[in-house]
Amino acid sequence: MDIGTVNALPYEDFVNIFGNVVEKCPIITAAVWSRRPFANLAALEAAISDFIEALPDSGKEGILRCHPDLAGRDLQSGMLTKESREEQARAGLDALSSAEAWRITRLNEEYKRRFGFPFVVCARMNDKEEILKQLSERCVNEPAVEKARGIEEVKKICRLRLQGVVLTDAHNKL
Amino acid sequence: MDIGTVNALPYEDFVNIFGNVVEKCPIITAAVWSRRPFANLAALEAAISDFIEALPDSGKEGILRCHPDLAGRDLQSGMLTKESREEQARAGLDALSSAEAWRITRLNEEYKRRFGFPFVVCARMNDKEEILKQLSERCVNEPAVEKARGIEEVKKICRLRLQGVVLTDAHNKL
């Protein structure tokens, strides 16, 4: 899909295609449609990043709270979004030993109790060992540091999901 | 459900229960969880309203673009959220004559072409005749007027959805 095609999409198609590049936050995609035309994919990504940065702190926390736990209830019950399911599976989070599953559940609970939002990490850039290590380390961060870190991870996830949508065509011009 | 119960909800339950009071925008509910405790239901509603008002114009347009057309494709295909389906059915929009269906489709298209977001109205406060009348009249508004009007309707929908969630218990104290 080239950028001309993206820029020509009616908002309904734009939101259908890109609505989950930030997990369960189609409002963000729907908002940045107002900023067409985009010069390239990086410009679309920057518009999303700008929108997120302009949100108040509570809005950033809201984004994080729209994310599922890693290897959590939604994975077990099949309720993950398609994107999250693929990302968690690729990192090996759907095939944990019972010891690993127990450890990640305990750490997720500790993290949420401390921060009031879930641990968010770009699963596609990490395997399960690295994710468990980061979760354990990040549990002791200051809340403000961890909120900023979570949002940086949201942006990494967004970049890879955007690329996944538009870079599937070998002749794309983005 | 009394306000004490609402205030005691972990964010995951809070978002599960209230996440669609603004259509497909769980980020808003997830954000205002940061503002607990709420004195009463009106305070929760006000927190949501404040969050919406603090969004840039593009964010308000984003909220509107997360709404389905009335009597549109998502109703026909069974893809509406539970809340929207009930609201549209109550207004009689799932039982239009072919002449009414043709007229509302044509007006929805005209509205979207003019404004870049869909016609949003609190369907529970109107029947199909009134909705068709308003849609026809509002098509000629100025874009800024219509954006503000759409957001006012979003807030009416939100109020009724909130009440629908919490006022189902006869002994509630909200």
Tab-separated table of C-alpha atoms in Angstrom:
chain	number	residue	atom	x	y	z
A	1	MET	CA	0.000	0.000	0.000
A	2	ASP	CA	1.682	3.265	-1.038
A	3	ILE	CA	1.240	6.545	0.813
A	4	GLY	CA	-1.016	7.920	-1.929
A	5	THR	CA	-3.394	5.051	-1.306
A	6	VAL	CA	-3.269	5.686	2.459
A	7	ASN	CA	-3.974	9.393	1.977
A	8	ALA	CA	-6.954	8.645	-0.274
A	9	LEU	CA	-8.698	6.374	2.263
A	10	PRO	CA	-12.060	7.550	3.621
A	11	TYR	CA	-11.902	7.784	7.414
A	12	GLU	CA	-13.910	4.583	7.845
A	13	ASP	CA	-11.423	2.508	5.847
A	14	PHE	CA	-8.491	4.313	7.467
A	15	VAL	CA	-9.801	3.430	10.939
A	16	ASN	CA	-10.645	-0.128	9.916
A	17	ILE	CA	-7.117	-0.667	8.619
A	18	PHE	CA	-5.030	1.300	11.153
A	19	GLY	CA	-7.407	1.506	14.130
A	20	ASN	CA	-5.456	-0.882	16.345
A	21	VAL	CA	-1.895	0.336	15.757
A	22	VAL	CA	-2.293	1.674	19.289
A	23	GLU	CA	-4.028	-1.149	21.160
A	24	LYS	CA	-7.785	-0.581	21.550
A	25	CYS	CA	-7.363	3.166	20.856
A	26	PRO	CA	-8.991	3.728	17.430
A	27	ILE	CA	-9.680	7.316	18.525
A	28	ILE	CA	-5.973	8.064	17.945
A	29	THR	CA	-5.982	6.773	14.375
A	30	ALA	CA	-9.331	8.454	13.771
A	31	ALA	CA	-7.925	11.750	15.081
A	32	VAL	CA	-4.781	11.796	12.949
A	33	TRP	CA	-6.829	11.217	9.786
A	34	SER	CA	-7.456	14.974	10.100
A	35	ARG	CA	-3.754	15.538	9.378
A	36	ARG	CA	-3.685	13.991	5.909
A	37	PRO	CA	-1.950	14.075	3.523
A	38	PHE	CA	1.077	12.287	5.015
A	39	ALA	CA	4.373	12.614	3.144
A	40	ASN	CA	5.309	9.048	4.036
A	41	LEU	CA	4.794	6.346	6.639
A	42	ALA	CA	7.147	8.102	9.057
A	43	ALA	CA	4.914	11.186	8.914
A	44	LEU	CA	1.862	9.126	9.857
A	45	GLU	CA	3.812	7.572	12.704
A	46	ALA	CA	4.949	11.033	13.843
A	47	ALA	CA	1.356	12.319	13.794
A	48	ILE	CA	0.319	9.456	16.083
A	49	SER	CA	3.268	10.108	18.374
A	50	ASP	CA	2.456	13.840	18.510
A	51	PHE	CA	-1.160	13.092	19.399
A	52	ILE	CA	-0.092	10.780	22.227
A	53	GLU	CA	2.422	13.296	23.576
A	54	ALA	CA	-0.209	16.053	23.612
A	55	LEU	CA	-2.483	13.999	25.884
A	56	PRO	CA	-2.570	14.814	29.578
A	57	ASP	CA	-0.879	12.345	31.927
A	58	SER	CA	-4.205	10.644	32.608
A	59	GLY	CA	-4.649	10.059	28.865
A	60	LYS	CA	-1.251	8.386	28.631
A	61	GLU	CA	-2.207	6.193	31.595
A	62	GLY	CA	-5.470	5.479	29.753
A	63	ILE	CA	-3.542	4.199	26.736
A	64	LEU	CA	-1.477	1.891	28.926
A	65	ARG	CA	-4.624	0.609	30.684
A	66	CYS	CA	-6.070	-0.417	27.294
A	67	HIS	CA	-3.255	-2.957	26.977
A	68	PRO	CA	-3.663	-6.578	28.093
A	69	ASP	CA	-1.347	-8.273	30.548
A	70	LEU	CA	1.404	-10.253	28.888
A	71	ALA	CA	0.628	-13.967	29.217
A	72	GLY	CA	-2.476	-12.916	31.155
A	73	ARG	CA	-6.194	-13.614	31.345
A	74	ASP	CA	-6.999	-12.384	27.821
A	75	LEU	CA	-4.378	-14.681	26.276
A	76	GLN	CA	-5.723	-17.682	28.222
A	77	SER	CA	-9.343	-16.925	27.289
A	78	GLY	CA	-8.717	-16.109	23.625
A	79	MET	CA	-9.839	-12.489	24.090
A	80	LEU	CA	-6.688	-10.787	22.802
A	81	THR	CA	-6.829	-8.594	19.715
A	82	LYS	CA	-5.365	-10.273	16.627
A	83	GLU	CA	-2.265	-8.073	16.828
A	84	SER	CA	-1.587	-8.789	20.507
A	85	ARG	CA	-2.131	-12.509	20.044
A	86	GLU	CA	0.442	-12.686	17.257
A	87	GLU	CA	2.956	-10.565	19.167
A	88	GLN	CA	2.641	-12.546	22.399
A	89	ALA	CA	2.867	-15.858	20.524
A	90	ARG	CA	5.952	-14.748	18.609
A	91	ALA	CA	7.681	-13.955	21.921
A	92	GLY	CA	6.814	-17.425	23.232
A	93	LEU	CA	4.338	-16.149	25.838
A	94	ASP	CA	1.691	-18.677	24.797
A	95	ALA	CA	3.981	-21.574	25.670
A	96	LEU	CA	5.307	-20.875	29.164
A	97	SER	CA	6.296	-23.528	31.654
A	98	SER	CA	4.132	-23.528	34.761
A	99	ALA	CA	7.003	-21.963	36.715
A	100	GLU	CA	7.327	-19.167	34.129
A	101	ALA	CA	3.563	-18.642	34.048
A	102	TRP	CA	3.435	-18.389	37.840
A	103	ARG	CA	6.329	-15.912	37.880
A	104	ILE	CA	4.912	-13.619	35.168
A	105	THR	CA	1.463	-13.603	36.796
A	106	ARG	CA	2.952	-12.647	40.151
A	107	LEU	CA	5.122	-9.902	38.615
A	108	ASN	CA	2.216	-8.536	36.522
A	109	GLU	CA	0.148	-8.220	39.707
A	110	GLU	CA	2.963	-6.528	41.564
A	111	TYR	CA	3.512	-4.115	38.669
A	112	LYS	CA	-0.181	-3.180	38.385
A	113	ARG	CA	-0.507	-2.728	42.135
A	114	ARG	CA	2.466	-0.351	42.149
A	115	PHE	CA	1.647	1.689	39.019
A	116	GLY	CA	-2.098	1.382	38.333
A	117	PHE	CA	-1.462	0.335	34.731
A	118	PRO	CA	-0.094	-2.837	33.142
A	119	PHE	CA	3.460	-3.630	32.117
A	120	VAL	CA	3.757	-2.755	28.420
A	121	VAL	CA	6.696	-3.888	26.336
A	122	CYS	CA	7.173	-4.374	22.608
A	123	ALA	CA	6.938	-8.183	22.634
A	124	ARG	CA	8.109	-8.491	19.037
A	125	MET	CA	11.494	-7.033	19.996
A	126	ASN	CA	11.992	-9.445	22.904
A	127	ASP	CA	11.768	-13.123	23.791
A	128	LYS	CA	10.139	-14.434	26.951
A	129	GLU	CA	13.376	-14.495	28.967
A	130	GLU	CA	14.103	-10.862	28.160
A	131	ILE	CA	10.459	-9.888	28.880
A	132	LEU	CA	10.548	-11.555	32.308
A	133	LYS	CA	13.857	-9.853	33.071
A	134	GLN	CA	12.525	-6.417	32.083
A	135	LEU	CA	9.274	-6.911	33.978
A	136	SER	CA	11.216	-7.786	37.113
A	137	GLU	CA	13.580	-4.818	36.725
A	138	ARG	CA	10.918	-2.268	35.789
A	139	CYS	CA	8.750	-3.123	38.808
A	140	VAL	CA	11.081	-1.031	40.986
A	141	ASN	CA	11.123	2.101	38.793
A	142	GLU	CA	9.585	5.392	39.859
A	143	PRO	CA	5.982	5.799	38.574
A	144	ALA	CA	6.794	8.782	36.316
A	145	VAL	CA	9.762	6.967	34.783
A	146	GLU	CA	7.709	3.869	34.208
A	147	LYS	CA	4.806	5.762	32.624
A	148	ALA	CA	7.184	7.376	30.136
A	149	ARG	CA	8.827	4.026	29.477
A	150	GLY	CA	5.467	2.346	28.858
A	151	ILE	CA	4.515	5.048	26.337
A	152	GLU	CA	7.843	4.582	24.522
A	153	GLU	CA	7.013	0.883	24.226
A	154	VAL	CA	3.526	1.773	22.894
A	155	LYS	CA	5.247	3.767	20.142
A	156	LYS	CA	7.545	0.868	19.241
A	157	ILE	CA	4.551	-1.454	19.021
A	158	CYS	CA	2.738	1.143	16.900
A	159	ARG	CA	5.674	1.444	14.485
A	160	LEU	CA	5.834	-2.313	13.919
A	161	ARG	CA	2.058	-2.595	13.505
A	162	LEU	CA	2.055	0.267	10.976
A	163	GLN	CA	4.844	-1.411	9.050
A	164	GLY	CA	2.975	-4.692	9.209
A	165	VAL	CA	-0.027	-3.077	7.538
A	166	VAL	CA	1.662	-1.077	4.792
A	167	LEU	CA	4.879	-2.943	4.044
A	168	THR	CA	3.249	-6.170	2.952
A	169	ASP	CA	3.270	-5.030	-0.666
A	170	ALA	CA	6.687	-5.592	-2.309
A	171	HIS	CA	6.218	-2.607	-4.590
A	172	ASN	CA	5.138	-0.173	-1.910
A	173	LYS	CA	6.609	3.287	-2.074
A	174	LEU	CA	6.504	4.256	1.609
B	1	MET	CA	-23.917	-0.386	42.057
B	2	ASP	CA	-23.144	2.408	44.522
B	3	ILE	CA	-20.351	4.927	44.058
B	4	GLY	CA	-18.241	3.242	46.730
B	5	THR	CA	-18.288	0.076	44.661
B	6	VAL	CA	-17.378	2.044	41.528
B	7	ASN	CA	-14.469	3.734	43.304
B	8	ALA	CA	-13.149	0.411	44.573
B	9	LEU	CA	-12.985	-1.207	41.118
B	10	PRO	CA	-9.514	-2.143	39.811
B	11	TYR	CA	-8.866	-0.406	36.504
B	12	GLU	CA	-9.454	-3.610	34.522
B	13	ASP	CA	-12.968	-4.060	35.918
B	14	PHE	CA	-13.676	-0.333	35.621
B	15	VAL	CA	-12.743	-0.392	31.926
B	16	ASN	CA	-14.656	-3.628	31.320
B	17	ILE	CA	-17.800	-2.145	32.847
B	18	PHE	CA	-17.619	1.485	31.652
B	19	GLY	CA	-15.270	1.204	28.654
B	20	ASN	CA	-17.930	1.853	26.014
B	21	VAL	CA	-19.817	4.757	27.599
B	22	VAL	CA	-18.076	6.730	24.854
B	23	GLU	CA	-18.384	4.518	21.788
B	24	LYS	CA	-15.198	2.540	21.058
B	25	CYS	CA	-13.137	4.941	23.218
B	26	PRO	CA	-12.112	2.869	26.277
B	27	ILE	CA	-9.061	5.128	26.581
B	28	ILE	CA	-11.364	7.832	27.999
B	29	THR	CA	-12.780	5.601	30.721
B	30	ALA	CA	-9.302	4.223	31.390
B	31	ALA	CA	-7.942	7.770	31.719
B	32	VAL	CA	-10.559	9.064	34.176
B	33	TRP	CA	-9.934	6.078	36.486
B	34	SER	CA	-6.933	8.191	37.568
B	35	ARG	CA	-9.386	10.715	39.039
B	36	ARG	CA	-11.010	8.412	41.594
B	37	PRO	CA	-12.613	8.682	44.057
B	38	PHE	CA	-15.766	10.124	42.478
B	39	ALA	CA	-18.254	11.791	44.831
B	40	ASN	CA	-21.169	10.476	42.776
B	41	LEU	CA	-22.166	9.449	39.280
B	42	ALA	CA	-22.342	13.075	38.150
B	43	ALA	CA	-18.692	13.496	39.139
B	44	LEU	CA	-17.681	10.537	36.992
B	45	GLU	CA	-19.686	11.952	34.102
B	46	ALA	CA	-18.034	15.351	34.611
B	47	ALA	CA	-14.568	13.779	34.592
B	48	ILE	CA	-15.346	12.169	31.237
B	49	SER	CA	-16.686	15.433	29.882
B	50	ASP	CA	-13.600	17.334	31.092
B	51	PHE	CA	-11.327	14.807	29.414
B	52	ILE	CA	-13.185	15.144	26.122
B	53	GLU	CA	-13.135	18.944	26.269
B	54	ALA	CA	-9.373	18.967	26.914
B	55	LEU	CA	-8.722	17.043	23.686
B	56	PRO	CA	-7.520	18.959	20.638
B	57	ASP	CA	-10.022	19.417	17.805
B	58	SER	CA	-8.617	16.393	16.002
B	59	GLY	CA	-9.273	14.281	19.093
B	60	LYS	CA	-12.907	15.364	19.181
B	61	GLU	CA	-13.187	14.490	15.495
B	62	GLY	CA	-11.566	11.163	16.361
B	63	ILE	CA	-14.309	10.432	18.905
B	64	LEU	CA	-16.999	11.182	16.333
B	65	ARG	CA	-15.274	8.964	13.748
B	66	CYS	CA	-15.419	6.023	16.184
B	67	HIS	CA	-19.225	6.154	15.935
B	68	PRO	CA	-21.155	4.010	13.447
B	69	ASP	CA	-23.576	5.429	10.912
B	70	LEU	CA	-27.171	5.348	12.076
B	71	ALA	CA	-29.009	2.584	10.203
B	72	GLY	CA	-25.728	1.960	8.373
B	73	ARG	CA	-23.438	-0.863	7.332
B	74	ASP	CA	-22.595	-2.013	10.877
B	75	LEU	CA	-26.267	-2.341	11.793
B	76	GLN	CA	-26.950	-4.388	8.654
B	77	SER	CA	-23.952	-6.659	9.200
B	78	GLY	CA	-24.468	-7.167	12.943
B	79	MET	CA	-21.171	-5.425	13.769
B	80	LEU	CA	-22.555	-2.754	16.100
B	81	THR	CA	-21.490	-2.646	19.737
B	82	LYS	CA	-24.163	-3.967	22.107
B	83	GLU	CA	-24.939	-0.436	23.284
B	84	SER	CA	-25.328	1.006	19.772
B	85	ARG	CA	-27.461	-1.911	18.647
B	86	GLU	CA	-29.910	-1.417	21.513
B	87	GLU	CA	-30.045	2.350	21.010
B	88	GLN	CA	-30.609	2.141	17.264
B	89	ALA	CA	-33.264	-0.545	17.685
B	90	ARG	CA	-35.098	1.467	20.346
B	91	ALA	CA	-35.303	4.419	17.940
B	92	GLY	CA	-36.760	2.135	15.252
B	93	LEU	CA	-33.695	2.337	12.999
B	94	ASP	CA	-33.585	-1.434	12.528
B	95	ALA	CA	-37.050	-1.427	10.963
B	96	LEU	CA	-37.001	1.277	8.283
B	97	SER	CA	-39.103	1.207	5.153
B	98	SER	CA	-37.012	0.997	2.003
B	99	ALA	CA	-37.764	4.661	1.303
B	100	GLU	CA	-36.566	5.653	4.789
B	101	ALA	CA	-33.480	3.449	4.463
B	102	TRP	CA	-32.621	5.016	1.110
B	103	ARG	CA	-33.096	8.517	2.494
B	104	ILE	CA	-30.961	7.989	5.629
B	105	THR	CA	-28.173	6.352	3.608
B	106	ARG	CA	-28.098	9.258	1.182
B	107	LEU	CA	-28.106	11.836	4.003
B	108	ASN	CA	-25.405	9.977	5.966
B	109	GLU	CA	-23.180	10.028	2.877
B	110	GLU	CA	-23.818	13.716	2.298
B	111	TYR	CA	-23.093	14.484	5.959
B	112	LYS	CA	-19.818	12.524	5.981
B	113	ARG	CA	-18.656	14.063	2.716
B	114	ARG	CA	-19.261	17.532	4.120
B	115	PHE	CA	-17.810	17.086	7.611
B	116	GLY	CA	-15.370	14.149	7.517
B	117	PHE	CA	-17.113	12.482	10.469
B	118	PRO	CA	-20.469	10.745	10.887
B	119	PHE	CA	-23.766	12.194	12.075
B	120	VAL	CA	-23.987	11.506	15.818
B	121	VAL	CA	-27.232	11.903	17.714
B	122	CYS	CA	-28.486	10.447	20.980
B	123	ALA	CA	-30.834	7.884	19.434
B	124	ARG	CA	-32.474	7.041	22.748
B	125	MET	CA	-33.814	10.585	23.005
B	126	ASN	CA	-35.331	10.514	19.505
B	127	ASP	CA	-37.436	8.364	17.224
B	128	LYS	CA	-36.633	7.706	13.587
B	129	GLU	CA	-38.718	10.599	12.243
B	130	GLU	CA	-36.960	13.088	14.510
B	131	ILE	CA	-33.554	11.584	13.664
B	132	LEU	CA	-34.182	11.915	9.910
B	133	LYS	CA	-35.350	15.492	10.427
B	134	GLN	CA	-32.253	16.408	12.454
B	135	LEU	CA	-29.906	14.675	10.025
B	136	SER	CA	-31.395	16.642	7.158
B	137	GLU	CA	-31.222	19.934	9.052
B	138	ARG	CA	-27.731	19.444	10.477
B	139	CYS	CA	-26.230	18.650	7.047
B	140	VAL	CA	-26.187	22.374	6.275
B	141	ASN	CA	-24.491	23.542	9.505
B	142	GLU	CA	-21.019	25.033	9.569
B	143	PRO	CA	-18.333	22.401	10.325
B	144	ALA	CA	-17.295	23.950	13.665
B	145	VAL	CA	-20.911	24.171	14.810
B	146	GLU	CA	-21.563	20.611	13.809
B	147	LYS	CA	-18.441	19.278	15.507
B	148	ALA	CA	-19.496	20.897	18.789
B	149	ARG	CA	-23.020	19.597	18.320
B	150	GLY	CA	-21.778	16.053	17.687
B	151	ILE	CA	-19.697	16.161	20.884
B	152	GLU	CA	-22.736	17.360	22.871
B	153	GLU	CA	-24.628	14.336	21.556
B	154	VAL	CA	-21.699	12.069	22.559
B	155	LYS	CA	-22.065	13.398	26.109
B	156	LYS	CA	-25.814	12.721	26.150
B	157	ILE	CA	-25.192	9.167	24.954
B	158	CYS	CA	-22.482	8.796	27.614
B	159	ARG	CA	-24.828	9.979	30.385
B	160	LEU	CA	-27.507	7.466	29.452
B	161	ARG	CA	-25.018	4.630	29.108
B	162	LEU	CA	-23.521	5.466	32.524
B	163	GLN	CA	-26.972	5.486	34.062
B	164	GLY	CA	-27.762	2.222	32.332
B	165	VAL	CA	-24.770	0.595	33.997
B	166	VAL	CA	-25.107	1.916	37.544
B	167	LEU	CA	-28.822	2.554	37.998
B	168	THR	CA	-29.944	-1.008	37.425
B	169	ASP	CA	-29.767	-1.738	41.141
B	170	ALA	CA	-32.874	-0.475	42.999
B	171	HIS	CA	-30.870	0.169	46.154
B	172	ASN	CA	-28.092	2.105	44.499
B	173	LYS	CA	-26.919	5.236	46.249
B	174	LEU	CA	-25.630	7.234	43.279
